[in-house]
Short mmCIF file of C-alpha atoms and ligand atoms in Angstrom, two decimals:
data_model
loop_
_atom_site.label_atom_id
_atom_site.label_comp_id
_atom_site.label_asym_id
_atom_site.label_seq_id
_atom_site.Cartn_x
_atom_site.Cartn_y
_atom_site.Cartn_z
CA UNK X 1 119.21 130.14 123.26
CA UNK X 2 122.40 128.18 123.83
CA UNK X 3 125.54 130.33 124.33
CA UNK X 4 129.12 129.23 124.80
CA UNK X 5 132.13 131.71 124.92
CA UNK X 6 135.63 131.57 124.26
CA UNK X 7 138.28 133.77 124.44
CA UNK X 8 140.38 135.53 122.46
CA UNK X 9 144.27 136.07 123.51
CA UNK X 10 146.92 137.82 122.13
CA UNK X 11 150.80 137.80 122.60
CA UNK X 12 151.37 136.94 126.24
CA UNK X 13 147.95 135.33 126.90
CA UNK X 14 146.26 138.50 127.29
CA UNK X 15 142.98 138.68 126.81
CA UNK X 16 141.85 140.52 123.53
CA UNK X 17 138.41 140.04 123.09
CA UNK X 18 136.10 137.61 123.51
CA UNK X 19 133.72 134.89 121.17
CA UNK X 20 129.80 134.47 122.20
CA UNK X 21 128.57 132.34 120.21
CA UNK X 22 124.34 132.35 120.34
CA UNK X 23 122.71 129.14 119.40
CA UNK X 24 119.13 129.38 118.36
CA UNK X 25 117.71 125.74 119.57
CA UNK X 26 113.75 127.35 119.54
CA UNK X 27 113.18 124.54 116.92
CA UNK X 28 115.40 121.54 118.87
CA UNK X 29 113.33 122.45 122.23
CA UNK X 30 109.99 122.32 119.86
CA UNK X 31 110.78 119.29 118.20
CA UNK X 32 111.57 117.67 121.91
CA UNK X 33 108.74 119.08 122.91
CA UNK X 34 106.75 117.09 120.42
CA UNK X 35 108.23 114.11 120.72
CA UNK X 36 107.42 114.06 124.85
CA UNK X 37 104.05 114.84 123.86
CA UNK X 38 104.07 112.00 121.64
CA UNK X 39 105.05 109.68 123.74
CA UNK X 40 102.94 110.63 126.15
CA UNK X 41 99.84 110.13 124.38
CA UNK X 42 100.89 106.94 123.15
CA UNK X 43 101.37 105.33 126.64
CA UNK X 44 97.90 107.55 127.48
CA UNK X 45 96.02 105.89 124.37
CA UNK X 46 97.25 102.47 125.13
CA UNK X 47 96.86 102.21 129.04
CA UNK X 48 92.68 103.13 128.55
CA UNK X 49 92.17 99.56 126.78
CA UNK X 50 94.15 97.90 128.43
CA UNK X 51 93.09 98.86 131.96
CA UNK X 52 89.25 97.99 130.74
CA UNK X 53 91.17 94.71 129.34
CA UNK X 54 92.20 93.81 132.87
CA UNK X 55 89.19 95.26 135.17
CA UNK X 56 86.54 92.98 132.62
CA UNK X 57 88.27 90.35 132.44
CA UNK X 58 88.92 90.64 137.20
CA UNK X 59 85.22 90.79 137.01
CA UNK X 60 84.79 87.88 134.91
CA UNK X 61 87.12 85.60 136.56
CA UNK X 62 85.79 87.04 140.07
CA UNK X 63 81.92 85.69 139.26
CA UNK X 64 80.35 87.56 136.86
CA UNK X 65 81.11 84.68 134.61
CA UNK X 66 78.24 82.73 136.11
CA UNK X 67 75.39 85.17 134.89
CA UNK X 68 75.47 84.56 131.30
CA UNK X 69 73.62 88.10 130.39
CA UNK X 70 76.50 89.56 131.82
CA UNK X 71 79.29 87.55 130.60
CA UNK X 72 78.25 88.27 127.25
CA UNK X 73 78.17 91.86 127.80
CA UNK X 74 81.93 91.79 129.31
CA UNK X 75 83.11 89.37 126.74
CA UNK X 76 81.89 91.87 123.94
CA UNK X 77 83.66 94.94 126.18
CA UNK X 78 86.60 92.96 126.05
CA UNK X 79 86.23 92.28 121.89
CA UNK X 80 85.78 95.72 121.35
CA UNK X 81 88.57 97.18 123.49
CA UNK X 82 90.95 94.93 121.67
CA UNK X 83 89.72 95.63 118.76
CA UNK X 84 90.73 99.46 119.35
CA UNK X 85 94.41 98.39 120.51
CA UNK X 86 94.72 96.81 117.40
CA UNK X 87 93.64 99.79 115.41
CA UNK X 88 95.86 101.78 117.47
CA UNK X 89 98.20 99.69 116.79
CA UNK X 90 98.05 99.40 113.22
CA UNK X 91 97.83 103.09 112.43
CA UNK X 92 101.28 103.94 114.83
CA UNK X 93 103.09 101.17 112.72
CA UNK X 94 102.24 103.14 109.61
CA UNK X 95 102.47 106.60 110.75
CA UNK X 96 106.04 105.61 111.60
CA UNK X 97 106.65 103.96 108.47
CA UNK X 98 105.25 107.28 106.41
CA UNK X 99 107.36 109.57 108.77
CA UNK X 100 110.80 107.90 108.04
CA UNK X 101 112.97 110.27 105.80
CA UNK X 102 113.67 107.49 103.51
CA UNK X 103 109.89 106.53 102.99
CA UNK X 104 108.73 106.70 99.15
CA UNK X 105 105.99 107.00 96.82
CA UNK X 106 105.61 103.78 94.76
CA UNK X 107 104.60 106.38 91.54
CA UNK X 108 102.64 105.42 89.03
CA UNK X 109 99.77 106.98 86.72
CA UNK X 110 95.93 105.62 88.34
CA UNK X 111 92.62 106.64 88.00
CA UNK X 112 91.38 107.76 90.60
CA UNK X 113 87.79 107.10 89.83
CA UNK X 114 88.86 103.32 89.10
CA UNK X 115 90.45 103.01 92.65
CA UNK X 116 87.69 104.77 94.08
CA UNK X 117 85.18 101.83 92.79
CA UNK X 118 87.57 99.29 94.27
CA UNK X 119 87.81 101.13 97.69
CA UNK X 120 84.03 101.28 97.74
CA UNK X 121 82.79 97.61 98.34
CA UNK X 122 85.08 97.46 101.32
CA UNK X 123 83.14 101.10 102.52
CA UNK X 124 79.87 100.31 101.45
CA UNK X 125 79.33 97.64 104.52
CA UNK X 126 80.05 100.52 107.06
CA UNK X 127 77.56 102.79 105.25
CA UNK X 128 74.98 100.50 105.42
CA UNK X 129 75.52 99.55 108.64
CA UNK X 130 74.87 102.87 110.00
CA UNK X 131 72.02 103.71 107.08
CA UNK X 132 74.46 106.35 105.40
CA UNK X 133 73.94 106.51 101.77
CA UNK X 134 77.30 106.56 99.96
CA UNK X 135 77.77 107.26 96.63
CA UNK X 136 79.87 108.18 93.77
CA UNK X 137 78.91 111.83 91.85
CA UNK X 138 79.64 111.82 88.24
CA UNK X 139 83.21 111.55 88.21
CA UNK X 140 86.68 112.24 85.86
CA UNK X 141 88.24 109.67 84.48
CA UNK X 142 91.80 111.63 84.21
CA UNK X 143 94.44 110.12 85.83
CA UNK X 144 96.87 111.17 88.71
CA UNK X 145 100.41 110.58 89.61
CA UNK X 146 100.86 108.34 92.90
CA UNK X 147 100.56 105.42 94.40
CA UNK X 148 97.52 103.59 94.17
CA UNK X 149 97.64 101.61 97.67
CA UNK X 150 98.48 105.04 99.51
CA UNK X 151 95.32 106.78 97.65
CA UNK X 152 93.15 103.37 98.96
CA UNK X 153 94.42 104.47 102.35
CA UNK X 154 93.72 108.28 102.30
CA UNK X 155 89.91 107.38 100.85
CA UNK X 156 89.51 105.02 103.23
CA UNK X 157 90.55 107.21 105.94
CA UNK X 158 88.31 110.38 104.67
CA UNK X 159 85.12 108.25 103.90
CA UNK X 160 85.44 106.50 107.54
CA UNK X 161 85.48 109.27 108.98
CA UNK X 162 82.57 111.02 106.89
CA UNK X 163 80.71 107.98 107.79
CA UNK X 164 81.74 107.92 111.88
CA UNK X 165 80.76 111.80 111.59
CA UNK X 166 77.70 111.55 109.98
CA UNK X 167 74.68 110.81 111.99
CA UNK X 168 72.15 107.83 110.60
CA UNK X 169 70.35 108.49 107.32
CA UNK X 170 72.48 110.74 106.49
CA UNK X 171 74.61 111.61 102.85
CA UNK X 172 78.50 110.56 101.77
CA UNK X 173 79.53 111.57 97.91
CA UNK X 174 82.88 110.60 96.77
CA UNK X 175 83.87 112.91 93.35
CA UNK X 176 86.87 112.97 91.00
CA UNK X 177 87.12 116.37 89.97
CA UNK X 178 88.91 117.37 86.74
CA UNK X 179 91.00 120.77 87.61
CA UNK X 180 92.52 121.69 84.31
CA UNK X 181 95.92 120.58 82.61
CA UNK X 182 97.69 119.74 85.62
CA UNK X 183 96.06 118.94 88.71
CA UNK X 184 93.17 116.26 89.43
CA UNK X 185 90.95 116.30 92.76
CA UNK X 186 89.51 113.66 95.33
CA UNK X 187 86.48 114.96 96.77
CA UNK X 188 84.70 113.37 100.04
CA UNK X 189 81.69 115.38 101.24
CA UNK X 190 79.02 114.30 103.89
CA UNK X 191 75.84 115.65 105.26
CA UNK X 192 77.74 115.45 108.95
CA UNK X 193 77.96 117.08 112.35
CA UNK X 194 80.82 119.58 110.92
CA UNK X 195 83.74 121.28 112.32
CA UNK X 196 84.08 125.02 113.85
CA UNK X 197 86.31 127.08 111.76
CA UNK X 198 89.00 127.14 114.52
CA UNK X 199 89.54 123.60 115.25
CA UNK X 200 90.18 122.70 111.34
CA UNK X 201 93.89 123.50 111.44
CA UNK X 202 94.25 121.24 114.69
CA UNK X 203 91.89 118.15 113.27
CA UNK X 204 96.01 116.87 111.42
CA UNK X 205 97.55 116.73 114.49
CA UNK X 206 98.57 113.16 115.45
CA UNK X 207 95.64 112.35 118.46
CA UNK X 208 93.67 115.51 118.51
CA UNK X 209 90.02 114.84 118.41
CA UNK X 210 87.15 117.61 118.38
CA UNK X 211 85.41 115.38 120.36
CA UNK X 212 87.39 112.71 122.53
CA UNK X 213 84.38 110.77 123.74
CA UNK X 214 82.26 110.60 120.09
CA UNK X 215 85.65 109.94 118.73
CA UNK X 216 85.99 106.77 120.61
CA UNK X 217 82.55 105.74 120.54
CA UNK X 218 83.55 105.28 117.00
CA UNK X 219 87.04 103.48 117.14
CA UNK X 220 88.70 106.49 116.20
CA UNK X 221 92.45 106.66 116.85
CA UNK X 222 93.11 109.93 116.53
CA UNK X 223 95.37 109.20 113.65
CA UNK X 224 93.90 108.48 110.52
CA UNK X 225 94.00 112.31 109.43
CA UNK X 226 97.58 112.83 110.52
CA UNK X 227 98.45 109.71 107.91
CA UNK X 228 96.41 111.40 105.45
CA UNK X 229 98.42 114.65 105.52
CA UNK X 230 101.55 112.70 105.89
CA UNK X 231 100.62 111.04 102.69
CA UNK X 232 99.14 114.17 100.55
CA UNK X 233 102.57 115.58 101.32
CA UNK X 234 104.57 112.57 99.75
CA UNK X 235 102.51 112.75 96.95
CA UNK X 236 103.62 116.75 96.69
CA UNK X 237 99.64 117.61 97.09
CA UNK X 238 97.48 119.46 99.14
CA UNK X 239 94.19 118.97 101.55
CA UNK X 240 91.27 121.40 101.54
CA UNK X 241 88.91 121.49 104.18
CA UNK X 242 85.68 123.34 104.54
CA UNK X 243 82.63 122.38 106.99
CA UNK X 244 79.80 123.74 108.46
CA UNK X 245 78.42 122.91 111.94
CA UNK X 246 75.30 121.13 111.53
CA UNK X 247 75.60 120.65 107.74
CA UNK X 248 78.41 118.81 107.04
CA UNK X 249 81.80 119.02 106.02
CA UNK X 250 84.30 118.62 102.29
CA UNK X 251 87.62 117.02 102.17
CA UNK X 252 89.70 117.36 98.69
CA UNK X 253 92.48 116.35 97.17
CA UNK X 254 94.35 117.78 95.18
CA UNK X 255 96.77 115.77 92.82
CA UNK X 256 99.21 116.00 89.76
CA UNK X 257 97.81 114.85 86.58
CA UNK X 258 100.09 111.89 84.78
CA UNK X 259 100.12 111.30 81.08
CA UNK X 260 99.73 107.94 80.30
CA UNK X 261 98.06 105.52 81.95
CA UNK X 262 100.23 102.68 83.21
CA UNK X 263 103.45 103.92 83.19
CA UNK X 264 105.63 104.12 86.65
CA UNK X 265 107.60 107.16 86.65
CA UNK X 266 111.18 106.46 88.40
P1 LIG T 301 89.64 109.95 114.69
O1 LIG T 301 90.20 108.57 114.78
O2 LIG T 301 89.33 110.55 116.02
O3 LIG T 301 88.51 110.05 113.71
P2 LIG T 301 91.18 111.55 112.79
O4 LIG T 301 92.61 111.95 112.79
O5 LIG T 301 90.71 110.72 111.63
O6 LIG T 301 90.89 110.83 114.16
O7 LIG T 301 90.29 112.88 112.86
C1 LIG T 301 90.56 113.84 113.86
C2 LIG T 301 89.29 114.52 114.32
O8 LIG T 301 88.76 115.35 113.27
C3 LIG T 301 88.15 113.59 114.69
O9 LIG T 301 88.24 113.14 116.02
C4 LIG T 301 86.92 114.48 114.47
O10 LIG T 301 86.72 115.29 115.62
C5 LIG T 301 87.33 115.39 113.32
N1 LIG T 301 86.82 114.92 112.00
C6 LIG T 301 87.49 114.24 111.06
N2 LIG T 301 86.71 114.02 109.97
C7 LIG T 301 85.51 114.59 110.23
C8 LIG T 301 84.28 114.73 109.49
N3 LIG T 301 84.13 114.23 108.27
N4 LIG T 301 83.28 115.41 110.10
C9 LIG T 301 83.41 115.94 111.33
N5 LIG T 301 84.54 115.86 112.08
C10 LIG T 301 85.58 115.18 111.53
#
């Protein structure tokens, strides 16, 4: 609490009473709180690359450049760590962007199962890289209220991860689901390494990670769920989560149903 007083005088300046005023500022400290922390793991999540940055490229410069099995390996260190800083990057720029007050949905009535197609040439490289099947169930072709490059972003988000979560040879299904008169939802399931019951309502915050060091191994920022949430909001929706260790785990979406297709609703 934050108190001030002040006093109350009557004729003569005597003292008649007195004013303490309690200011509850549990939220304010909270909020600061969060902030610090924020900051904090932003200068945490940027030194790591950068410090490998500088030690590979010491080593380089210091001889290893000479032994050409090596220099490779650096070289492709060095690719790789830069690659993550630019990731990083990237998803601060638009978590900012989403968390500004005056940030707003671009609305418009989509199908989701048509944006889901598009999305899935770009995601069908990473599943085949790692020998994940992906694939689109049987799916609505209702439409939803929204913006269709913000939807792109939370599939691509939710499928990434189902593939970075998902060991080899394993399954990803993408479904539009028809739920009734008014809502419409985006499934993404996989056959992955799950998530324990209690760390599900931590997995949104902004750069926490079940697993820091699989995480990583992945490119993971630590953000791309955070911007999905941030985004389901704006689009007044919700995110479901269920999962099973060992088995795998379901993201949905679920959206308001538009009308017609192709208007954009002011
Ligand atoms: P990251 O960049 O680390 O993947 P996210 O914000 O996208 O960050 O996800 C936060 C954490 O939630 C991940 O580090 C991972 O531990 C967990 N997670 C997200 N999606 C899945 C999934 N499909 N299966 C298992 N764990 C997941």
């Amino acid at each position: 609490f934050d108190v001030s007083c002040a006093p109350i005088l009557a004729q003569q300046k005597r003292l008649q009473g007195i004013v303490v005023v309690f200011h509850d500022i549990t939220e304010l400290k909270k909020l600061e709180k969060m902030r610090k922390d924020f900051v904090a793991n932003v200068s945490h999540e940027l030194k790591t690359p950068v410090t490998s940055l500088i030690g590979f490229t010491e080593t380089l410069l210091d001889g290893a450049m000479d032994d050409s099995e090596l220099k490779t390996k650096f070289l492709n260190i060095i690719l790789n760590e830069s690659k993550r800083l630019q990731s990083l990057i990237q998803d601060l720029l638009e978590l900012s962007k989403i968390e500004q007050e005056h940030f707003t949905i671009k609305w418009q009535s989509v199908s989701l199962k048509d944006i889901v197609e598009e999305t899935l040439i770009i995601l069908k490289e990473k599943a085949n890289q790692k020998s994940i099947i992906l694939e689109v169930l049987p799916s609505s072709n209702g439409l939803a209220l929204g913006d269709p490059y913000r939807i792109q972003q939370m599939i691509i988000n939710l499928v990434t991860n189902a593939i970075a979560y998902t060991p080899s040879g394993g399954h990803v299904w993408i479904q539009v689901k028809d739920k009734g008169n008014d809502y419409i939802e985006l499934m993404v399931k996989d056959t992955g390494i799950g998530i324990s019951e209690d760390q599900i309502p931590r997995i949104f915050e902004r750069f926490y990670r079940v697993d820091k060091g699989r995480s990583r191994n992945q490119g993971g920022t630590g953000l791309g769920l955070a911007i999905v949430k941030h985004l389901v909001e704006a689009h007044n929706g919700r995110i479901d989560v269920s999962s099973e260790i060992g088995k795998g785990t379901t993201f949905a979406i679920t959206f308001n149903k538009a009308k017609e297709k192709g208007d954009v609703i002011h």
